[in-house]
PDB file of C-alpha atoms in Angstrom:
ATOM      1  CA  MET A1211       0.000   0.000   0.000  1.00  0.00           C
ATOM      2  CA  ALA A1212       1.475   3.292  -1.024  1.00  0.00           C
ATOM      3  CA  GLU A1213       1.638   5.999   1.575  1.00  0.00           C
ATOM      4  CA  ASP A1214       0.467   9.567   1.313  1.00  0.00           C
ATOM      5  CA  VAL A1215      -2.055   8.827  -1.390  1.00  0.00           C
ATOM      6  CA  LYS A1216      -4.998  11.039  -0.630  1.00  0.00           C
ATOM      7  CA  PRO A1217      -7.950  11.354  -2.966  1.00  0.00           C
ATOM      8  CA  ARG A1218      -9.990  14.546  -2.858  1.00  0.00           C
ATOM      9  CA  ILE A1219     -13.229  15.130  -4.679  1.00  0.00           C
ATOM     10  CA  ARG A1220     -15.621  18.005  -5.164  1.00  0.00           C
ATOM     11  CA  VAL A1221     -19.261  17.294  -5.944  1.00  0.00           C
ATOM     12  CA  PRO A1222     -21.735  20.175  -6.039  1.00  0.00           C
ATOM     13  CA  SER A1223     -24.562  19.258  -3.659  1.00  0.00           C
ATOM     14  CA  PRO A1224     -27.446  19.844  -3.398  1.00  0.00           C
ATOM     15  CA  ALA A1225     -28.056  19.776  -7.138  1.00  0.00           C
ATOM     16  CA  LYS A1226     -31.287  20.336  -9.031  1.00  0.00           C
ATOM     17  CA  LYS A1227     -32.915  17.295 -10.607  1.00  0.00           C
ATOM     18  CA  GLY A1228     -31.615  16.903 -14.146  1.00  0.00           C
ATOM     19  CA  GLU A1229     -28.786  19.375 -13.611  1.00  0.00           C
ATOM     20  CA  ILE A1230     -25.455  18.522 -15.253  1.00  0.00           C
ATOM     21  CA  ILE A1231     -22.826  18.912 -12.564  1.00  0.00           C
ATOM     22  CA  GLU A1232     -19.050  18.991 -12.796  1.00  0.00           C
ATOM     23  CA  ILE A1233     -17.176  16.592 -10.544  1.00  0.00           C
ATOM     24  CA  LYS A1234     -13.560  17.407  -9.790  1.00  0.00           C
ATOM     25  CA  THR A1235     -11.092  14.883  -8.443  1.00  0.00           C
ATOM     26  CA  LEU A1236      -7.486  15.121  -7.327  1.00  0.00           C
ATOM     27  CA  VAL A1237      -5.266  12.369  -5.941  1.00  0.00           C
ATOM     28  CA  SER A1238      -1.873  13.067  -4.404  1.00  0.00           C
ATOM     29  CA  HIS A1239       0.225  10.426  -6.151  1.00  0.00           C
ATOM     30  CA  PRO A1240       3.666  10.663  -7.822  1.00  0.00           C
ATOM     31  CA  MET A1241       2.522   8.880 -11.027  1.00  0.00           C
ATOM     32  CA  GLU A1242       6.076   7.569 -11.479  1.00  0.00           C
ATOM     33  CA  SER A1243       6.305   7.207 -15.238  1.00  0.00           C
ATOM     34  CA  GLY A1244       8.993   4.506 -15.455  1.00  0.00           C
ATOM     35  CA  GLN A1245      10.999   6.905 -17.651  1.00  0.00           C
ATOM     36  CA  ARG A1246      13.000   8.608 -14.939  1.00  0.00           C
ATOM     37  CA  LYS A1247      16.432   7.532 -13.719  1.00  0.00           C
ATOM     38  CA  ASP A1248      17.785   7.866 -10.192  1.00  0.00           C
ATOM     39  CA  ALA A1249      21.183   9.334  -9.249  1.00  0.00           C
ATOM     40  CA  ASP A1250      22.915   6.013 -10.110  1.00  0.00           C
ATOM     41  CA  GLY A1251      21.382   5.929 -13.568  1.00  0.00           C
ATOM     42  CA  LYS A1252      18.969   3.144 -12.693  1.00  0.00           C
ATOM     43  CA  THR A1253      15.453   3.413 -14.058  1.00  0.00           C
ATOM     44  CA  ILE A1254      12.901   4.186 -11.345  1.00  0.00           C
ATOM     45  CA  PRO A1255      10.156   1.570 -11.815  1.00  0.00           C
ATOM     46  CA  ARG A1256       6.799   2.682 -13.096  1.00  0.00           C
ATOM     47  CA  LYS A1257       4.094   3.161 -10.464  1.00  0.00           C
ATOM     48  CA  ILE A1258       1.013   5.000 -11.549  1.00  0.00           C
ATOM     49  CA  ILE A1259      -2.714   5.017 -10.972  1.00  0.00           C
ATOM     50  CA  ASN A1260      -3.800   3.171 -14.099  1.00  0.00           C
ATOM     51  CA  ARG A1261      -7.555   3.329 -13.695  1.00  0.00           C
ATOM     52  CA  MET A1262     -10.238   5.480 -12.152  1.00  0.00           C
ATOM     53  CA  THR A1263     -13.889   4.488 -11.967  1.00  0.00           C
ATOM     54  CA  VAL A1264     -16.931   6.256 -10.602  1.00  0.00           C
ATOM     55  CA  THR A1265     -20.330   4.756  -9.900  1.00  0.00           C
ATOM     56  CA  TYR A1266     -23.562   6.638  -9.181  1.00  0.00           C
ATOM     57  CA  ASN A1267     -25.928   4.520  -7.098  1.00  0.00           C
ATOM     58  CA  GLY A1268     -24.032   1.457  -8.274  1.00  0.00           C
ATOM     59  CA  LYS A1269     -24.066   2.296 -11.993  1.00  0.00           C
ATOM     60  CA  THR A1270     -20.755   3.153 -13.669  1.00  0.00           C
ATOM     61  CA  VAL A1271     -20.795   6.737 -14.924  1.00  0.00           C
ATOM     62  CA  PHE A1272     -17.091   7.265 -15.560  1.00  0.00           C
ATOM     63  CA  ASP A1273     -14.255   4.869 -16.347  1.00  0.00           C
ATOM     64  CA  ALA A1274     -10.806   6.149 -17.213  1.00  0.00           C
ATOM     65  CA  LYS A1275      -7.704   4.225 -18.220  1.00  0.00           C
ATOM     66  CA  LEU A1276      -4.642   6.305 -17.409  1.00  0.00           C
ATOM     67  CA  GLU A1277      -1.158   6.091 -18.915  1.00  0.00           C
ATOM     68  CA  PRO A1278       2.183   7.379 -17.580  1.00  0.00           C
ATOM     69  CA  ALA A1279       1.586  10.565 -19.605  1.00  0.00           C
ATOM     70  CA  ILE A1280      -0.868  11.712 -16.930  1.00  0.00           C
ATOM     71  CA  SER A1281       0.807  14.264 -14.635  1.00  0.00           C
ATOM     72  CA  ALA A1282       1.698  13.632 -10.991  1.00  0.00           C
ATOM     73  CA  ASN A1283      -1.186  14.288  -8.590  1.00  0.00           C
ATOM     74  CA  PRO A1284      -3.750  13.479 -11.263  1.00  0.00           C
ATOM     75  CA  LEU A1285      -6.512  16.038 -11.450  1.00  0.00           C
ATOM     76  CA  ILE A1286      -9.433  14.739 -13.448  1.00  0.00           C
ATOM     77  CA  SER A1287     -12.845  16.271 -13.866  1.00  0.00           C
ATOM     78  CA  PHE A1288     -15.945  15.206 -15.750  1.00  0.00           C
ATOM     79  CA  PHE A1289     -19.709  15.728 -15.779  1.00  0.00           C
ATOM     80  CA  VAL A1290     -22.632  13.762 -14.433  1.00  0.00           C
ATOM     81  CA  LYS A1291     -26.356  14.320 -14.795  1.00  0.00           C
ATOM     82  CA  ALA A1292     -27.898  14.582 -11.309  1.00  0.00           C
ATOM     83  CA  THR A1293     -30.926  12.311 -11.570  1.00  0.00           C
ATOM     84  CA  GLU A1294     -31.553  11.126  -8.009  1.00  0.00           C
ATOM     85  CA  SER A1295     -30.234  11.490  -4.496  1.00  0.00           C
ATOM     86  CA  GLY A1296     -27.720   8.832  -3.616  1.00  0.00           C
ATOM     87  CA  GLN A1297     -24.064   8.050  -3.557  1.00  0.00           C
ATOM     88  CA  LEU A1298     -21.065   8.461  -5.802  1.00  0.00           C
ATOM     89  CA  ASP A1299     -18.274   5.934  -5.240  1.00  0.00           C
ATOM     90  CA  PHE A1300     -14.810   6.703  -6.573  1.00  0.00           C
ATOM     91  CA  THR A1301     -12.088   4.070  -6.997  1.00  0.00           C
ATOM     92  CA  TRP A1302      -8.514   4.574  -8.159  1.00  0.00           C
ATOM     93  CA  THR A1303      -6.382   1.511  -8.995  1.00  0.00           C
ATOM     94  CA  ASP A1304      -2.626   1.621  -8.428  1.00  0.00           C
ATOM     95  CA  ASP A1305      -0.075  -0.392 -10.455  1.00  0.00           C
ATOM     96  CA  ASP A1306       0.751  -2.266  -7.211  1.00  0.00           C
ATOM     97  CA  GLY A1307      -2.867  -3.359  -6.911  1.00  0.00           C
ATOM     98  CA  SER A1308      -3.832  -0.944  -4.143  1.00  0.00           C
ATOM     99  CA  LEU A1309      -7.288   0.563  -4.389  1.00  0.00           C
ATOM    100  CA  TYR A1310      -7.964   4.075  -3.148  1.00  0.00           C
ATOM    101  CA  LYS A1311     -11.633   4.677  -2.476  1.00  0.00           C
ATOM    102  CA  VAL A1312     -13.766   7.593  -1.473  1.00  0.00           C
ATOM    103  CA  SER A1313     -17.541   8.116  -1.462  1.00  0.00           C
ATOM    104  CA  GLN A1314     -19.753  11.173  -1.505  1.00  0.00           C
ATOM    105  CA  THR A1315     -23.481  11.521  -1.071  1.00  0.00           C
ATOM    106  CA  ILE A1316     -25.389  13.615  -3.541  1.00  0.00           C
ATOM    107  CA  THR A1317     -28.691  15.292  -2.669  1.00  0.00           C
ATOM    108  CA  ILE A1318     -31.240  16.430  -5.188  1.00  0.00           C
ATOM    109  CA  SER A1319     -33.131  19.505  -4.077  1.00  0.00           C
TER     110      SER A1319
ATOM    111  CA  MET B1261      51.968  41.073 -10.584  1.00  0.00           C
ATOM    112  CA  THR B1262      48.407  39.882 -11.136  1.00  0.00           C
ATOM    113  CA  LYS B1263      47.335  37.361 -13.708  1.00  0.00           C
ATOM    114  CA  PRO B1264      45.125  38.843 -16.398  1.00  0.00           C
ATOM    115  CA  LEU B1265      41.534  37.597 -16.195  1.00  0.00           C
ATOM    116  CA  ARG B1266      40.568  35.361 -19.069  1.00  0.00           C
ATOM    117  CA  ARG B1267      37.377  36.410 -20.701  1.00  0.00           C
ATOM    118  CA  GLY B1268      35.272  34.249 -22.932  1.00  0.00           C
ATOM    119  CA  LEU B1269      36.263  30.975 -24.521  1.00  0.00           C
ATOM    120  CA  SER B1270      39.138  30.278 -26.831  1.00  0.00           C
ATOM    121  CA  ARG B1271      38.173  28.993 -30.235  1.00  0.00           C
ATOM    122  CA  ARG B1272      39.277  25.481 -29.293  1.00  0.00           C
ATOM    123  CA  GLN B1273      37.136  25.500 -26.119  1.00  0.00           C
ATOM    124  CA  ALA B1274      34.150  26.780 -28.021  1.00  0.00           C
ATOM    125  CA  VAL B1275      34.467  24.032 -30.627  1.00  0.00           C
ATOM    126  CA  THR B1276      34.812  21.351 -27.911  1.00  0.00           C
ATOM    127  CA  ALA B1277      31.768  22.713 -26.062  1.00  0.00           C
ATOM    128  CA  LEU B1278      29.680  22.641 -29.227  1.00  0.00           C
ATOM    129  CA  GLY B1279      30.797  19.096 -29.889  1.00  0.00           C
ATOM    130  CA  VAL B1280      29.647  18.012 -26.399  1.00  0.00           C
ATOM    131  CA  VAL B1281      26.269  19.708 -26.775  1.00  0.00           C
ATOM    132  CA  GLY B1282      25.876  18.208 -30.214  1.00  0.00           C
ATOM    133  CA  SER B1283      26.566  14.639 -29.117  1.00  0.00           C
ATOM    134  CA  PHE B1284      24.090  15.061 -26.252  1.00  0.00           C
ATOM    135  CA  ALA B1285      21.412  16.186 -28.632  1.00  0.00           C
ATOM    136  CA  VAL B1286      22.055  13.186 -30.854  1.00  0.00           C
ATOM    137  CA  THR B1287      21.924  10.627 -28.032  1.00  0.00           C
ATOM    138  CA  LEU B1288      19.077  12.178 -26.036  1.00  0.00           C
ATOM    139  CA  VAL B1289      16.545  12.891 -28.718  1.00  0.00           C
ATOM    140  CA  PRO B1290      15.832   9.306 -29.812  1.00  0.00           C
ATOM    141  CA  LEU B1291      15.532   8.239 -26.138  1.00  0.00           C
ATOM    142  CA  ARG B1292      13.020  10.905 -25.272  1.00  0.00           C
ATOM    143  CA  ALA B1293      10.819  10.640 -28.313  1.00  0.00           C
ATOM    144  CA  GLU B1294      10.060   6.973 -28.749  1.00  0.00           C
ATOM    145  CA  ALA B1295       6.526   7.683 -29.848  1.00  0.00           C
ATOM    146  CA  THR B1296       6.261   8.947 -33.382  1.00  0.00           C
ATOM    147  CA  PRO B1297       3.274   9.923 -35.461  1.00  0.00           C
ATOM    148  CA  GLU B1298       3.494   6.325 -36.789  1.00  0.00           C
ATOM    149  CA  THR B1299       3.328   4.630 -33.356  1.00  0.00           C
ATOM    150  CA  ALA B1300       0.486   6.978 -32.379  1.00  0.00           C
ATOM    151  CA  ARG B1301      -1.279   5.927 -35.576  1.00  0.00           C
ATOM    152  CA  LYS B1302      -0.731   2.269 -34.752  1.00  0.00           C
ATOM    153  CA  LEU B1303      -2.152   2.667 -31.236  1.00  0.00           C
ATOM    154  CA  LEU B1304      -5.114   4.516 -32.707  1.00  0.00           C
ATOM    155  CA  ASN B1305      -5.777   1.607 -35.070  1.00  0.00           C
ATOM    156  CA  ASP B1306      -5.754  -0.751 -32.062  1.00  0.00           C
ATOM    157  CA  LEU B1307      -8.153   1.471 -30.103  1.00  0.00           C
ATOM    158  CA  VAL B1308     -10.767   2.249 -32.722  1.00  0.00           C
ATOM    159  CA  LYS B1309     -12.206   0.205 -35.560  1.00  0.00           C
ATOM    160  CA  ALA B1310     -13.338   2.850 -38.032  1.00  0.00           C
ATOM    161  CA  GLU B1311     -11.295   5.509 -39.778  1.00  0.00           C
ATOM    162  CA  PRO B1312     -11.691   8.774 -37.798  1.00  0.00           C
ATOM    163  CA  LYS B1313     -13.362  11.685 -39.547  1.00  0.00           C
ATOM    164  CA  PRO B1314     -12.194  15.176 -38.668  1.00  0.00           C
ATOM    165  CA  GLY B1315     -14.493  17.225 -36.432  1.00  0.00           C
ATOM    166  CA  LYS B1316     -16.863  17.120 -33.441  1.00  0.00           C
ATOM    167  CA  VAL B1317     -13.976  17.005 -30.952  1.00  0.00           C
ATOM    168  CA  GLN B1318     -12.404  20.082 -29.364  1.00  0.00           C
ATOM    169  CA  ILE B1319      -9.120  20.258 -27.503  1.00  0.00           C
ATOM    170  CA  LYS B1320      -8.667  23.242 -25.226  1.00  0.00           C
ATOM    171  CA  THR B1321      -5.152  23.759 -23.937  1.00  0.00           C
ATOM    172  CA  GLN B1322      -2.228  26.141 -23.871  1.00  0.00           C
ATOM    173  CA  GLU B1323      -0.684  27.064 -27.202  1.00  0.00           C
ATOM    174  CA  VAL B1324       2.723  27.220 -25.524  1.00  0.00           C
ATOM    175  CA  ALA B1325       3.296  25.098 -22.436  1.00  0.00           C
ATOM    176  CA  GLU B1326       6.132  26.383 -20.288  1.00  0.00           C
ATOM    177  CA  ASN B1327       6.141  23.278 -18.128  1.00  0.00           C
ATOM    178  CA  GLY B1328       5.759  19.969 -19.915  1.00  0.00           C
ATOM    179  CA  ASN B1329       5.247  18.194 -16.581  1.00  0.00           C
ATOM    180  CA  SER B1330       1.738  19.476 -16.234  1.00  0.00           C
ATOM    181  CA  VAL B1331      -0.219  20.734 -19.210  1.00  0.00           C
ATOM    182  CA  PRO B1332      -3.932  21.293 -18.496  1.00  0.00           C
ATOM    183  CA  VAL B1333      -6.138  19.863 -21.245  1.00  0.00           C
ATOM    184  CA  THR B1334      -9.913  19.949 -21.715  1.00  0.00           C
ATOM    185  CA  ILE B1335     -11.468  17.668 -24.323  1.00  0.00           C
ATOM    186  CA  SER B1336     -15.085  18.119 -25.336  1.00  0.00           C
ATOM    187  CA  VAL B1337     -17.255  16.517 -27.990  1.00  0.00           C
ATOM    188  CA  ASP B1338     -20.337  17.939 -29.745  1.00  0.00           C
ATOM    189  CA  SER B1339     -22.954  15.452 -28.626  1.00  0.00           C
ATOM    190  CA  PRO B1340     -26.369  15.736 -26.960  1.00  0.00           C
ATOM    191  CA  MET B1341     -25.414  12.751 -24.736  1.00  0.00           C
ATOM    192  CA  THR B1342     -28.891  11.215 -25.000  1.00  0.00           C
ATOM    193  CA  GLU B1343     -29.723   7.490 -25.205  1.00  0.00           C
ATOM    194  CA  GLN B1344     -30.004   7.905 -28.987  1.00  0.00           C
ATOM    195  CA  ASP B1345     -26.805   9.852 -29.515  1.00  0.00           C
ATOM    196  CA  TYR B1346     -23.836   9.819 -27.141  1.00  0.00           C
ATOM    197  CA  VAL B1347     -20.070   9.483 -26.922  1.00  0.00           C
ATOM    198  CA  ARG B1348     -19.065   5.982 -25.899  1.00  0.00           C
ATOM    199  CA  GLU B1349     -15.290   6.349 -25.744  1.00  0.00           C
ATOM    200  CA  LEU B1350     -12.826   9.182 -25.753  1.00  0.00           C
ATOM    201  CA  HIS B1351      -9.145   8.441 -26.399  1.00  0.00           C
ATOM    202  CA  VAL B1352      -6.250  10.845 -26.014  1.00  0.00           C
ATOM    203  CA  LEU B1353      -2.846  10.331 -27.631  1.00  0.00           C
ATOM    204  CA  ALA B1354       0.368  12.304 -27.991  1.00  0.00           C
ATOM    205  CA  ASP B1355       2.724  11.706 -30.907  1.00  0.00           C
ATOM    206  CA  ARG B1356       6.120  12.664 -29.447  1.00  0.00           C
ATOM    207  CA  ASN B1357       6.069  11.324 -25.892  1.00  0.00           C
ATOM    208  CA  PRO B1358       7.981   8.204 -24.779  1.00  0.00           C
ATOM    209  CA  ALA B1359       4.707   6.310 -25.390  1.00  0.00           C
ATOM    210  CA  PRO B1360       1.746   7.537 -27.431  1.00  0.00           C
ATOM    211  CA  GLY B1361      -1.076   6.703 -24.990  1.00  0.00           C
ATOM    212  CA  VAL B1362      -2.356   9.364 -22.587  1.00  0.00           C
ATOM    213  CA  ALA B1363      -5.809   8.283 -21.395  1.00  0.00           C
ATOM    214  CA  SER B1364      -9.025   6.580 -22.490  1.00  0.00           C
ATOM    215  CA  PHE B1365     -12.416   7.477 -21.040  1.00  0.00           C
ATOM    216  CA  ARG B1366     -15.675   5.553 -21.207  1.00  0.00           C
ATOM    217  CA  LEU B1367     -18.704   7.802 -21.188  1.00  0.00           C
ATOM    218  CA  SER B1368     -22.466   7.289 -21.358  1.00  0.00           C
ATOM    219  CA  PRO B1369     -25.694   9.327 -21.440  1.00  0.00           C
ATOM    220  CA  ALA B1370     -25.376   9.489 -17.601  1.00  0.00           C
ATOM    221  CA  ASN B1371     -22.683  12.133 -18.099  1.00  0.00           C
ATOM    222  CA  GLY B1372     -25.053  14.653 -19.683  1.00  0.00           C
ATOM    223  CA  LYS B1373     -22.092  16.428 -21.253  1.00  0.00           C
ATOM    224  CA  ALA B1374     -19.107  15.008 -23.128  1.00  0.00           C
ATOM    225  CA  GLU B1375     -16.262  16.886 -21.524  1.00  0.00           C
ATOM    226  CA  VAL B1376     -13.245  15.751 -19.489  1.00  0.00           C
ATOM    227  CA  GLN B1377     -10.369  17.659 -18.023  1.00  0.00           C
ATOM    228  CA  PHE B1378      -6.934  16.439 -16.913  1.00  0.00           C
ATOM    229  CA  ARG B1379      -3.281  17.425 -16.776  1.00  0.00           C
ATOM    230  CA  MET B1380      -0.706  15.668 -18.916  1.00  0.00           C
ATOM    231  CA  ARG B1381       3.020  15.339 -19.433  1.00  0.00           C
ATOM    232  CA  MET B1382       4.568  16.423 -22.713  1.00  0.00           C
ATOM    233  CA  ALA B1383       8.183  15.520 -23.465  1.00  0.00           C
ATOM    234  CA  GLU B1384       8.507  18.049 -26.274  1.00  0.00           C
ATOM    235  CA  THR B1385       6.531  20.067 -28.816  1.00  0.00           C
ATOM    236  CA  GLN B1386       3.965  17.717 -30.325  1.00  0.00           C
ATOM    237  CA  ASN B1387       0.360  17.049 -31.266  1.00  0.00           C
ATOM    238  CA  ILE B1388      -2.364  16.007 -28.859  1.00  0.00           C
ATOM    239  CA  ILE B1389      -4.828  13.781 -30.687  1.00  0.00           C
ATOM    240  CA  ALA B1390      -8.337  13.285 -29.292  1.00  0.00           C
ATOM    241  CA  VAL B1391     -10.602  10.619 -30.762  1.00  0.00           C
ATOM    242  CA  ALA B1392     -14.286  10.152 -29.933  1.00  0.00           C
ATOM    243  CA  VAL B1393     -16.228   6.959 -30.635  1.00  0.00           C
ATOM    244  CA  MET B1394     -19.988   7.530 -30.835  1.00  0.00           C
ATOM    245  CA  ASN B1395     -22.672   5.015 -29.911  1.00  0.00           C
ATOM    246  CA  ASP B1396     -23.403   4.484 -33.628  1.00  0.00           C
ATOM    247  CA  GLY B1397     -19.779   3.451 -34.156  1.00  0.00           C
ATOM    248  CA  SER B1398     -18.705   6.591 -35.992  1.00  0.00           C
ATOM    249  CA  VAL B1399     -15.289   7.946 -35.037  1.00  0.00           C
ATOM    250  CA  TRP B1400     -14.274  11.616 -34.933  1.00  0.00           C
ATOM    251  CA  SER B1401     -10.934  13.164 -34.165  1.00  0.00           C
ATOM    252  CA  THR B1402      -9.041  16.393 -33.758  1.00  0.00           C
ATOM    253  CA  ALA B1403      -5.335  17.128 -33.325  1.00  0.00           C
ATOM    254  CA  ARG B1404      -3.774  20.150 -31.763  1.00  0.00           C
ATOM    255  CA  GLU B1405      -0.142  21.160 -31.530  1.00  0.00           C
ATOM    256  CA  VAL B1406       1.303  22.344 -28.233  1.00  0.00           C
ATOM    257  CA  LYS B1407       4.716  23.971 -28.143  1.00  0.00           C
ATOM    258  CA  VAL B1408       6.640  22.830 -25.092  1.00  0.00           C
ATOM    259  CA  THR B1409       9.365  25.003 -23.585  1.00  0.00           C
ATOM    260  CA  ILE B1410      10.638  22.563 -20.924  1.00  0.00           C
ATOM    261  CA  GLY B1411       9.827  18.910 -21.512  1.00  0.00           C
ATOM    262  CA  GLY B1412       8.339  16.847 -18.734  1.00  0.00           C
ATOM    263  CA  CYS B1413       9.160  13.178 -18.918  1.00  0.00           C
ATOM    264  CA  GLY B1414      12.794  12.412 -18.249  1.00  0.00           C
ATOM    265  CA  SER B1415      13.285  14.938 -15.462  1.00  0.00           C
TER     266      SER B1415
END
């Protein structure tokens, strides 16, 4: 399990029914590309978050496959149509198999 | 008696210095730019079935990126995002990075709007290529060049 990996999300809530809301996410993670070399000239092994998925009341609404070209501390935002009150579950998958999860309730006014 | 200060480089030193810089450029460039427009093309062929048509996709980013480590990019697609007409996949490639892949997103009508934002690394001046696959199987793409002042992959 990698240390210091902290996902942060911003979901506008309450939202109006049918409103298209922007969801912003940021994870503190080095996204080590596997291209860099250390002081001894040895390649630093790749270790990135390779996938991010978001479900809204259990249904997948966003699924991203990420490559080493994504910057450190990946900031990713996307849109979702607010249809019903419920829960958004975010999962980030690390190359080492670790899962970073965070959830957020969403209320429809 | 004091020694006179030497100013500037002698001709020989200048020539040697140029030679060193030159050999660096020769050895570093192929290492840093393993992706080429051809490898990007090949990856694109693996990702999408149909030949992309130009249009529908917009790439918003800096024209000149001072820091290649973190270039903010917004990709949007003209689509109503309804059950009848929506973007199914959105792929992003770069043609002069160590590898051509950047990210692939799966979208659905649940998104309401086909727009994603992220920050990417760019090793050098190159094209960002965004490709959208619609629910009817049609494929649309756009490319946009970003000039990079300081590359962000090897450092």
